[in-house]
Short mmCIF file of C-alpha atoms in Angstrom, two decimals:
data_model
loop_
_atom_site.label_atom_id
_atom_site.label_comp_id
_atom_site.label_asym_id
_atom_site.label_seq_id
_atom_site.Cartn_x
_atom_site.Cartn_y
_atom_site.Cartn_z
CA MET A 1 31.06 -26.88 -12.88
CA ILE A 2 29.42 -23.51 -12.99
CA ASP A 3 30.94 -21.08 -10.54
CA VAL A 4 27.98 -19.14 -9.71
CA ILE A 5 24.22 -19.50 -10.23
CA VAL A 6 22.18 -16.18 -9.94
CA ALA A 7 18.49 -16.82 -9.56
CA GLY A 8 16.62 -13.69 -10.72
CA ALA A 9 17.12 -11.51 -13.70
CA GLY A 10 16.27 -8.34 -12.23
CA PRO A 11 18.38 -5.29 -11.73
CA THR A 12 19.99 -6.76 -8.74
CA GLY A 13 20.70 -10.17 -10.45
CA LEU A 14 21.82 -8.44 -13.58
CA MET A 15 24.36 -6.05 -11.99
CA LEU A 16 25.70 -9.07 -9.91
CA ALA A 17 26.21 -11.21 -13.09
CA ALA A 18 28.01 -8.41 -14.73
CA GLU A 19 30.26 -7.71 -11.74
CA LEU A 20 31.25 -11.25 -11.60
CA ARG A 21 31.99 -11.48 -15.43
CA LEU A 22 34.18 -8.64 -15.08
CA HIS A 23 36.59 -11.08 -13.16
CA GLY A 24 36.29 -13.90 -15.65
CA VAL A 25 33.64 -15.97 -13.30
CA HIS A 26 31.36 -18.48 -15.03
CA VAL A 27 27.85 -17.26 -14.42
CA LEU A 28 24.46 -18.74 -15.12
CA LEU A 29 21.62 -16.33 -14.52
CA LEU A 30 18.30 -18.16 -14.29
CA GLU A 31 15.08 -16.21 -14.48
CA LYS A 32 11.62 -17.95 -14.19
CA ASP A 33 9.75 -15.44 -16.57
CA ALA A 34 10.04 -16.45 -20.19
CA GLU A 35 9.97 -12.70 -21.14
CA PRO A 36 11.17 -9.33 -19.53
CA THR A 37 8.58 -7.82 -17.77
CA ARG A 38 6.82 -4.67 -19.05
CA GLN A 39 5.71 -3.54 -15.60
CA VAL A 40 7.41 -0.23 -14.57
CA ARG A 41 7.91 -0.24 -10.83
CA ALA A 42 10.93 1.63 -10.22
CA LEU A 43 11.19 5.17 -12.03
CA GLY A 44 14.76 6.23 -11.50
CA LEU A 45 18.31 6.05 -10.10
CA HIS A 46 19.65 8.04 -7.28
CA VAL A 47 23.04 9.43 -7.04
CA ARG A 48 25.07 6.46 -5.68
CA SER A 49 23.53 4.13 -8.47
CA ILE A 50 24.49 6.76 -10.98
CA GLU A 51 27.91 6.81 -9.65
CA VAL A 52 27.88 2.92 -9.95
CA MET A 53 27.06 3.13 -13.59
CA ASP A 54 29.68 5.74 -14.14
CA GLN A 55 32.33 3.66 -12.34
CA ARG A 56 31.66 0.79 -14.82
CA GLY A 57 31.53 3.15 -17.89
CA LEU A 58 27.85 2.74 -18.38
CA LEU A 59 26.50 6.13 -17.66
CA ASP A 60 26.41 7.47 -20.97
CA ARG A 61 23.89 4.84 -21.91
CA PHE A 62 21.70 5.55 -19.04
CA LEU A 63 21.85 9.26 -19.58
CA ALA A 64 20.76 8.92 -23.37
CA LEU A 65 17.47 7.23 -22.13
CA GLY A 66 16.68 9.06 -19.07
CA LYS A 67 16.12 12.62 -17.90
CA GLN A 68 17.75 14.40 -15.10
CA TYR A 69 15.97 15.94 -12.20
CA PRO A 70 17.03 18.32 -9.27
CA ILE A 71 17.44 16.65 -6.06
CA GLY A 72 14.28 17.82 -3.86
CA GLY A 73 11.36 16.11 -2.18
CA LEU A 74 12.95 12.93 -1.58
CA PHE A 75 12.06 12.61 2.35
CA ALA A 76 8.29 11.95 2.63
CA GLY A 77 7.62 14.56 -0.37
CA ILE A 78 8.71 17.51 1.63
CA ARG A 79 10.29 19.74 -0.90
CA LYS A 80 13.38 21.85 0.03
CA SER A 81 16.13 23.19 -2.33
CA PRO A 82 19.25 20.83 -2.34
CA PRO A 83 22.29 21.96 -0.21
CA GLU A 84 25.07 23.40 -2.01
CA ARG A 85 28.22 21.33 -2.71
CA LEU A 86 26.74 18.02 -2.40
CA ASP A 87 29.33 15.43 -2.21
CA THR A 88 29.20 14.04 -5.66
CA ALA A 89 29.90 14.79 -9.37
CA HIS A 90 26.27 13.77 -10.36
CA PRO A 91 24.01 16.01 -7.99
CA TYR A 92 20.67 14.90 -9.62
CA ILE A 93 18.12 12.12 -9.92
CA LEU A 94 18.06 10.19 -13.28
CA GLY A 95 14.46 9.45 -14.36
CA ILE A 96 14.44 6.23 -16.30
CA PRO A 97 11.84 3.55 -16.12
CA GLN A 98 12.79 0.12 -14.66
CA THR A 99 12.15 -1.63 -17.91
CA ALA A 100 14.97 0.58 -19.69
CA THR A 101 17.34 -0.21 -16.62
CA GLU A 102 16.82 -3.77 -16.99
CA ARG A 103 17.42 -3.68 -20.70
CA LEU A 104 20.71 -1.70 -20.39
CA LEU A 105 21.85 -4.11 -17.72
CA THR A 106 21.03 -7.25 -19.75
CA GLU A 107 23.03 -5.72 -22.56
CA HIS A 108 25.87 -5.00 -20.25
CA ALA A 109 25.94 -8.45 -18.70
CA THR A 110 25.44 -10.12 -22.20
CA GLU A 111 28.30 -8.31 -23.60
CA LEU A 112 30.55 -9.57 -20.86
CA GLY A 113 29.57 -12.99 -21.55
CA THR A 114 26.86 -13.83 -19.02
CA GLU A 115 24.93 -17.00 -19.90
CA MET A 116 21.17 -16.47 -19.21
CA GLN A 117 18.34 -18.91 -19.29
CA ARG A 118 14.72 -17.55 -19.03
CA GLY A 119 11.67 -19.57 -18.35
CA CYS A 120 13.74 -21.65 -15.70
CA GLU A 121 12.07 -21.84 -12.25
CA LEU A 122 14.38 -22.85 -9.39
CA VAL A 123 12.29 -25.09 -6.81
CA GLY A 124 15.04 -26.79 -4.71
CA LEU A 125 18.46 -26.53 -3.49
CA SER A 126 20.98 -28.31 -1.55
CA GLN A 127 24.65 -27.69 -0.59
CA ASP A 128 27.69 -29.38 0.77
CA ASP A 129 31.39 -28.35 1.28
CA HIS A 130 32.01 -28.21 -2.50
CA GLY A 131 28.98 -26.65 -3.95
CA VAL A 132 25.33 -26.14 -4.51
CA THR A 133 22.84 -28.32 -6.33
CA ALA A 134 19.96 -26.49 -7.75
CA GLU A 135 16.72 -28.01 -9.05
CA LEU A 136 14.47 -26.64 -11.58
CA ALA A 137 10.87 -27.04 -12.07
CA ASP A 138 11.45 -29.39 -15.16
CA GLY A 139 13.54 -31.62 -13.09
CA THR A 140 17.15 -30.22 -14.34
CA ARG A 141 19.72 -30.33 -11.63
CA LEU A 142 22.58 -27.88 -11.89
CA ARG A 143 25.69 -27.95 -9.95
CA ALA A 144 27.67 -24.56 -8.99
CA ARG A 145 30.26 -23.67 -6.49
CA TYR A 146 28.04 -20.70 -5.22
CA LEU A 147 24.39 -19.57 -5.74
CA VAL A 148 22.82 -16.07 -5.00
CA GLY A 149 19.09 -15.50 -4.59
CA CYS A 150 18.28 -12.20 -6.39
CA ASP A 151 14.57 -13.55 -6.82
CA GLY A 152 12.56 -10.83 -5.20
CA GLY A 153 10.60 -10.21 -1.99
CA ARG A 154 8.83 -13.66 -2.23
CA SER A 155 12.30 -15.28 -2.73
CA THR A 156 12.27 -18.90 -3.26
CA VAL A 157 16.12 -19.22 -2.37
CA ARG A 158 15.37 -17.39 0.99
CA LYS A 159 12.53 -19.90 1.80
CA LEU A 160 14.38 -22.87 0.82
CA LEU A 161 17.20 -21.63 3.13
CA GLY A 162 15.01 -21.33 5.93
CA VAL A 163 16.29 -17.68 6.58
CA GLY A 164 13.95 -15.82 8.79
CA PHE A 165 12.31 -12.60 7.41
CA PRO A 166 11.06 -10.71 10.29
CA GLY A 167 9.35 -7.42 10.18
CA GLU A 168 5.96 -5.94 9.61
CA PRO A 169 3.16 -7.41 7.23
CA ALA A 170 1.57 -5.02 5.08
CA GLU A 171 -1.20 -2.99 6.65
CA ALA A 172 -1.98 -0.70 3.65
CA GLU A 173 -1.97 -1.57 -0.07
CA TRP A 174 -1.89 0.56 -3.24
CA LEU A 175 -2.97 -0.12 -6.74
CA LEU A 176 -0.54 0.73 -9.41
CA GLY A 177 -1.79 1.04 -13.20
CA GLU A 178 -0.61 2.60 -16.37
CA VAL A 179 -3.45 3.59 -18.33
CA GLU A 180 -4.73 6.00 -21.01
CA VAL A 181 -6.77 8.91 -19.87
CA ALA A 182 -9.89 10.47 -21.53
CA ALA A 183 -10.22 13.44 -18.94
CA PRO A 184 -8.95 16.97 -20.22
CA GLN A 185 -5.88 18.23 -18.54
CA GLU A 186 -7.74 20.94 -16.57
CA THR A 187 -9.46 18.23 -14.82
CA LEU A 188 -6.26 16.34 -14.00
CA THR A 189 -4.55 19.64 -12.79
CA ALA A 190 -7.44 20.61 -10.60
CA VAL A 191 -7.61 17.38 -9.15
CA ALA A 192 -3.79 17.23 -8.49
CA ALA A 193 -4.09 20.62 -6.78
CA GLU A 194 -6.78 19.68 -4.47
CA LEU A 195 -5.62 16.18 -3.28
CA GLY A 196 -2.69 15.33 -1.30
CA THR A 197 -0.39 12.46 -1.94
CA ALA A 198 -1.22 9.96 0.81
CA ASP A 199 -4.09 8.30 -1.23
CA LEU A 200 -3.76 9.11 -4.75
CA ARG A 201 -0.73 9.98 -7.04
CA PHE A 202 -0.49 10.32 -10.80
CA GLY A 203 1.41 11.89 -13.71
CA PRO A 204 2.40 11.11 -17.18
CA ALA A 205 4.38 7.66 -17.43
CA PRO A 206 7.86 8.61 -18.26
CA HIS A 207 8.24 6.01 -20.98
CA GLU A 208 5.07 6.20 -23.13
CA GLU A 209 3.37 9.26 -24.55
CA GLY A 210 -0.22 9.61 -23.76
CA VAL A 211 -0.17 7.14 -20.89
CA TYR A 212 -0.65 7.97 -17.27
CA ARG A 213 0.58 6.10 -14.11
CA PHE A 214 -1.84 6.08 -11.08
CA VAL A 215 -1.03 5.01 -7.71
CA VAL A 216 -4.22 4.89 -5.46
CA ARG A 217 -4.69 3.44 -2.21
CA ALA A 218 -6.58 0.37 -2.11
CA GLU A 219 -9.76 -0.16 0.22
CA GLU A 220 -8.00 -3.19 2.05
CA VAL A 221 -5.12 -5.58 1.75
CA ALA A 222 -5.64 -8.37 -0.79
CA GLU A 223 -5.37 -11.98 0.46
CA ASP A 224 -2.97 -12.75 -2.36
CA ARG A 225 -1.33 -9.63 -3.82
CA ARG A 226 0.04 -11.69 -6.52
CA VAL A 227 -3.30 -11.59 -8.26
CA PRO A 228 -3.28 -8.01 -10.11
CA PRO A 229 -6.34 -5.70 -9.61
CA THR A 230 -8.87 -5.17 -12.34
CA LEU A 231 -9.56 -2.12 -14.19
CA ASP A 232 -13.05 -1.88 -12.43
CA GLU A 233 -11.14 -2.02 -9.23
CA LEU A 234 -8.98 0.90 -10.08
CA THR A 235 -11.58 3.10 -11.41
CA GLY A 236 -13.83 2.16 -8.40
CA ARG A 237 -11.17 3.56 -6.01
CA LEU A 238 -10.31 6.51 -8.27
CA ARG A 239 -14.17 7.65 -8.16
CA GLU A 240 -14.18 7.18 -4.31
CA ILE A 241 -11.11 9.27 -3.61
CA ALA A 242 -11.03 11.79 -6.51
CA GLY A 243 -14.64 12.00 -7.29
CA THR A 244 -13.83 10.97 -10.80
CA ASP A 245 -12.27 7.85 -12.76
CA PHE A 246 -10.72 10.27 -15.22
CA GLY A 247 -12.02 8.08 -17.91
CA VAL A 248 -9.17 5.62 -17.55
CA HIS A 249 -8.85 2.87 -20.26
CA SER A 250 -6.75 0.70 -22.21
CA PRO A 251 -4.25 -0.21 -19.27
CA ARG A 252 -0.84 -1.19 -20.15
CA PHE A 253 -0.77 -3.14 -16.87
CA LEU A 254 -2.08 -3.31 -13.40
CA SER A 255 -0.57 -4.56 -10.16
CA ARG A 256 -0.72 -3.98 -6.44
CA PHE A 257 1.91 -3.30 -3.65
CA GLY A 258 1.94 -3.14 0.16
CA ASP A 259 3.77 -1.31 2.89
CA ALA A 260 5.23 -4.69 4.20
CA THR A 261 8.76 -4.31 5.87
CA ARG A 262 10.98 -7.13 6.33
CA LEU A 263 14.79 -7.85 6.53
CA ALA A 264 16.59 -11.25 6.39
CA GLU A 265 18.08 -12.25 9.48
CA ARG A 266 21.14 -13.57 7.37
CA TYR A 267 22.54 -12.64 3.99
CA ARG A 268 24.59 -15.69 3.76
CA VAL A 269 24.15 -19.47 4.49
CA GLY A 270 27.32 -21.55 3.36
CA ARG A 271 27.55 -21.19 -0.29
CA VAL A 272 24.25 -19.55 -0.85
CA LEU A 273 23.70 -15.85 -0.61
CA LEU A 274 20.89 -13.25 -0.79
CA ALA A 275 20.71 -9.89 -2.44
CA GLY A 276 18.20 -7.29 -3.34
CA ASP A 277 14.54 -7.73 -2.39
CA ALA A 278 15.28 -11.26 -1.52
CA ALA A 279 17.07 -9.80 1.42
CA HIS A 280 14.85 -6.75 2.13
CA ILE A 281 11.42 -5.29 1.37
CA HIS A 282 9.94 -1.91 2.32
CA PRO A 283 7.47 0.88 1.12
CA PRO A 284 8.78 2.45 -2.17
CA LEU A 285 9.04 5.78 -0.33
CA GLY A 286 11.97 7.68 -1.67
CA GLY A 287 12.51 5.18 -4.48
CA GLN A 288 15.20 3.42 -2.65
CA GLY A 289 14.32 -0.21 -3.49
CA LEU A 290 15.86 -0.80 -6.65
CA ASN A 291 18.90 1.31 -6.14
CA LEU A 292 19.52 -0.74 -2.76
CA GLY A 293 19.63 -3.94 -4.50
CA LEU A 294 22.11 -2.46 -7.21
CA GLN A 295 24.42 -1.41 -4.45
CA ASP A 296 24.20 -5.01 -2.81
CA ALA A 297 25.40 -6.57 -6.09
CA PHE A 298 27.97 -3.90 -6.33
CA ASN A 299 29.42 -4.95 -2.80
CA LEU A 300 28.87 -8.58 -3.38
CA GLY A 301 30.32 -9.08 -6.83
CA TRP A 302 33.93 -8.50 -6.51
CA LYS A 303 34.06 -10.26 -3.17
CA LEU A 304 32.53 -13.50 -4.58
CA ALA A 305 34.75 -13.39 -7.51
CA ALA A 306 37.74 -13.13 -5.26
CA GLU A 307 36.42 -16.17 -3.54
CA VAL A 308 36.01 -18.12 -6.71
CA ASP A 309 39.23 -17.02 -8.04
CA GLY A 310 41.19 -18.17 -4.84
CA TRP A 311 42.63 -15.02 -3.63
CA ALA A 312 40.07 -13.76 -1.17
CA PRO A 313 41.48 -13.02 2.15
CA GLU A 314 39.74 -14.80 5.14
CA GLY A 315 36.57 -13.16 6.03
CA LEU A 316 36.07 -11.07 2.67
CA LEU A 317 33.08 -12.75 1.51
CA ASP A 318 31.61 -12.67 5.11
CA SER A 319 32.02 -8.98 5.20
CA TYR A 320 29.15 -8.75 2.71
CA HIS A 321 26.48 -9.14 5.44
CA PRO A 322 27.78 -6.85 8.16
CA GLU A 323 28.45 -4.04 5.50
CA ARG A 324 25.04 -4.40 3.57
CA HIS A 325 22.58 -5.55 6.37
CA PRO A 326 22.90 -2.35 8.41
CA VAL A 327 22.47 -0.26 5.28
CA ALA A 328 19.06 -2.01 4.51
CA ALA A 329 18.06 -1.62 7.95
CA ALA A 330 18.63 2.02 7.88
CA VAL A 331 16.48 2.08 4.62
CA LEU A 332 13.73 0.20 6.32
CA ASP A 333 13.78 2.84 9.21
CA ASN A 334 13.81 5.76 7.00
CA THR A 335 10.68 4.45 4.96
CA ARG A 336 8.89 3.68 8.19
CA ALA A 337 9.55 7.30 9.24
CA GLN A 338 8.17 8.74 5.90
CA SER A 339 5.15 6.44 6.15
CA GLU A 340 4.23 8.16 9.52
CA LEU A 341 4.96 11.54 8.01
CA LEU A 342 2.29 10.74 5.17
CA SER A 343 -0.28 10.13 7.74
CA PRO A 344 -3.15 12.35 7.56
CA GLU A 345 -3.64 12.02 11.36
CA PRO A 346 -2.88 15.17 13.59
CA GLY A 347 0.24 13.77 15.40
CA PRO A 348 2.12 12.58 12.29
CA GLN A 349 1.07 15.98 10.60
CA ALA A 350 2.69 17.79 13.44
CA ALA A 351 5.65 15.69 13.23
CA ARG A 352 5.98 16.38 9.35
CA ARG A 353 5.74 20.08 10.09
CA LEU A 354 8.54 19.95 12.60
CA VAL A 355 10.70 17.82 10.26
CA SER A 356 9.99 20.48 7.45
CA GLU A 357 11.25 23.31 9.79
CA LEU A 358 14.44 21.17 10.53
CA MET A 359 15.09 20.46 7.04
CA ASP A 360 15.71 24.40 6.57
CA PHE A 361 18.97 23.74 8.33
CA GLU A 362 21.30 22.86 5.54
CA ASP A 363 23.06 20.29 7.65
CA VAL A 364 19.78 18.44 8.22
CA ASN A 365 18.64 18.61 4.66
CA ARG A 366 22.02 17.44 3.45
CA TYR A 367 22.00 14.24 6.13
CA LEU A 368 18.60 13.25 4.84
CA ILE A 369 19.51 13.45 0.97
CA GLU A 370 22.73 11.68 1.64
CA LYS A 371 20.72 8.99 3.38
CA ILE A 372 18.25 8.53 0.78
CA THR A 373 20.69 8.83 -2.20
CA ALA A 374 23.20 6.42 -0.36
CA ILE A 375 26.15 8.77 -0.86
CA GLY A 376 26.38 8.95 3.13
CA VAL A 377 27.04 5.11 3.58
CA ARG A 378 30.09 4.54 5.49
CA TYR A 379 31.29 0.91 6.22
CA ASP A 380 33.20 0.37 9.48
CA PHE A 381 36.72 -0.10 8.69
CA GLY A 382 37.88 1.15 11.99
CA ASP A 383 38.92 4.54 13.29
CA GLY A 384 40.80 6.87 10.91
CA HIS A 385 40.46 9.60 8.32
CA PRO A 386 36.60 10.55 7.80
CA LEU A 387 36.76 9.27 4.23
CA LEU A 388 37.72 5.83 5.46
CA GLY A 389 35.01 3.52 4.77
CA ARG A 390 33.11 6.01 2.50
CA ARG A 391 33.04 5.75 -1.23
CA LEU A 392 34.93 8.34 -2.92
CA ARG A 393 33.22 10.86 -5.28
CA ASP A 394 34.57 11.07 -8.81
CA VAL A 395 37.42 13.60 -8.84
CA GLN A 396 38.97 15.41 -11.72
CA LEU A 397 42.61 14.34 -12.31
CA LYS A 398 45.42 15.81 -14.50
CA GLN A 399 44.94 12.92 -16.95
CA GLY A 400 41.17 12.46 -16.71
CA ARG A 401 38.43 11.55 -14.23
CA LEU A 402 38.65 9.05 -11.49
CA TYR A 403 35.90 6.96 -12.41
CA GLN A 404 37.08 6.48 -15.82
CA LEU A 405 39.88 4.26 -14.16
CA MET A 406 37.54 1.94 -12.36
CA CYS A 407 35.66 0.38 -15.24
CA SER A 408 37.59 -3.08 -14.86
CA GLY A 409 36.23 -3.64 -11.39
CA ARG A 410 39.81 -3.83 -9.84
CA GLY A 411 41.12 -2.22 -6.70
CA LEU A 412 42.80 1.19 -7.37
CA LEU A 413 45.51 3.01 -5.58
CA LEU A 414 45.45 6.72 -6.41
CA ASP A 415 48.78 7.98 -5.62
CA GLN A 416 49.55 11.69 -5.43
CA THR A 417 52.96 11.34 -3.98
CA GLY A 418 54.29 9.13 -6.87
CA ARG A 419 56.37 7.03 -4.35
CA LEU A 420 54.08 4.19 -3.56
CA SER A 421 53.83 0.77 -5.25
CA VAL A 422 51.35 -2.22 -5.28
CA ALA A 423 54.12 -4.78 -6.44
CA GLY A 424 52.67 -8.01 -5.55
CA TRP A 425 49.23 -7.17 -6.18
CA ALA A 426 49.31 -5.69 -9.53
CA ASP A 427 46.99 -8.46 -10.86
CA ARG A 428 44.25 -7.19 -8.57
CA VAL A 429 44.97 -3.53 -7.95
CA ASP A 430 45.77 -0.60 -10.42
CA HIS A 431 48.26 1.98 -9.55
CA VAL A 432 47.52 5.40 -10.66
CA ALA A 433 50.18 8.26 -10.06
CA ASP A 434 48.40 11.38 -10.73
CA VAL A 435 47.13 14.35 -8.73
CA SER A 436 43.79 16.14 -8.07
CA GLU A 437 42.94 19.64 -6.75
CA GLU A 438 39.83 18.07 -5.34
CA LEU A 439 41.71 15.62 -3.07
CA ASP A 440 43.61 16.75 0.06
CA VAL A 441 45.03 13.53 0.99
CA PRO A 442 48.46 11.87 -0.17
CA ALA A 443 47.23 8.64 -1.42
CA VAL A 444 43.93 6.52 -1.18
CA LEU A 445 43.34 2.89 -1.87
CA LEU A 446 39.83 2.06 -3.32
CA ARG A 447 38.10 -1.23 -3.25
CA PRO A 448 36.61 -2.29 -6.45
CA ASP A 449 33.27 -0.74 -5.06
CA GLY A 450 34.85 2.56 -4.83
CA HIS A 451 35.04 2.52 -0.99
CA VAL A 452 38.11 3.94 0.68
CA ALA A 453 40.24 1.25 2.26
CA TRP A 454 43.41 3.25 3.24
CA ILE A 455 44.69 6.75 3.35
CA GLY A 456 48.28 7.84 3.91
CA GLU A 457 51.73 8.15 2.41
CA ASP A 458 53.81 5.38 4.07
CA GLN A 459 54.57 2.30 1.81
CA GLN A 460 54.78 0.09 4.95
CA ASP A 461 51.59 1.13 6.17
CA LEU A 462 50.17 0.48 2.78
CA LEU A 463 51.59 -3.03 2.58
CA SER A 464 50.09 -3.83 6.04
CA ARG A 465 46.70 -2.80 4.63
CA LEU A 466 46.62 -4.44 1.08
CA PRO A 467 46.18 -8.05 2.29
CA THR A 468 43.00 -7.19 4.21
CA TRP A 469 41.22 -6.65 1.08
CA PHE A 470 43.14 -8.18 -1.69
CA GLY A 471 44.71 -11.23 -0.23
CA ALA A 472 48.31 -12.39 -0.06
CA ALA A 473 51.01 -10.70 -2.60
CA VAL A 474 52.08 -12.87 -5.38
CA ARG A 475 55.88 -13.49 -5.17
#
């Protein structure tokens, strides 16, 4: 029997498959599209996703294909200088098209032994106490112990489960196109200087020279947003809004997206789970969607692997929903707020000016940047040290870097006292006796996703905490 079927080979599904394979889980990745998409919806990685790639030894591959940009203008396009000493070793945005991200994650998942089948559409599922049966469009039935729907905002898995997806339907729509441009650069520059960003945004595509990426507000919400716009529709809207269509031609792709905002009521139903856009959709303000899905997978992967391997403590897999659902809810709220601040109406514009003034306070600016980049996420592990529940930044040790020690996807005890032990959990937790001038606590226990599960120096206290995340000791 297959251990886990992952439906959907976008960034979330690929990341999840790779995380499962780190622990030897037999994964089958199903994707309904026969070929990888050429559409570039997401344009980069935020700080927490950059850290995730670093923790798995992948960052050099991404840096080679991306471009580093200063952090700024993330919240509703309000530009402020980033605060000093942001809590990360990677204080930048990595501009990299989604197609490149998917290609690199595909390589990673494949190198780890992920089995992938393209052109396979899931159309039905059922589950019992022992596993899940998935039915494909060609009539094939597959059996697995678990199934995860990473199949996008129109998720078939979510619909088959009957999970509610409350929120707001799209009230506005934008046309997205990557096209060649006949207009001279002076025209582009002049229009860019005159227009705001609420109805039209454009600039050179980050992955193909001579091609421009246009985002223009549509006249109305289409009845079926799965039907892509025509080039005539795009040029017509450009002329109405900008007074020129810039001579756009030879489209690489055309698509549409709306501002619908929805959040799944549950991330788990028995042996079936949801991640990425299958669990949450929102406007692309702040560029958070792809990053949110990657981080869902990073949270879920080790927990599901522990369940499959048989050592998961009670409630570990169930912790996925209460940890990630509030994070998505917060993203939906900040995109709603940003949408309001982008409105040209007098009230929202007054609020925008006030927010801009508040962001001149470094603490406010830092708070919003940490929110958008996800380095401010703190899971509720109870009362204790301020680091408890937060991810730990990469720190320099005498013998190297912290993140270099996390590529296996195991837990890690960073012990600056040299007196602690993880005997009984050595098959799940690495023990590193080393010191860092950047860390002012005696020792930290990190989960495989890098979040701090314990801080202290007492061996008995550590022994009481290890089973919470890593199950019973091996005798």
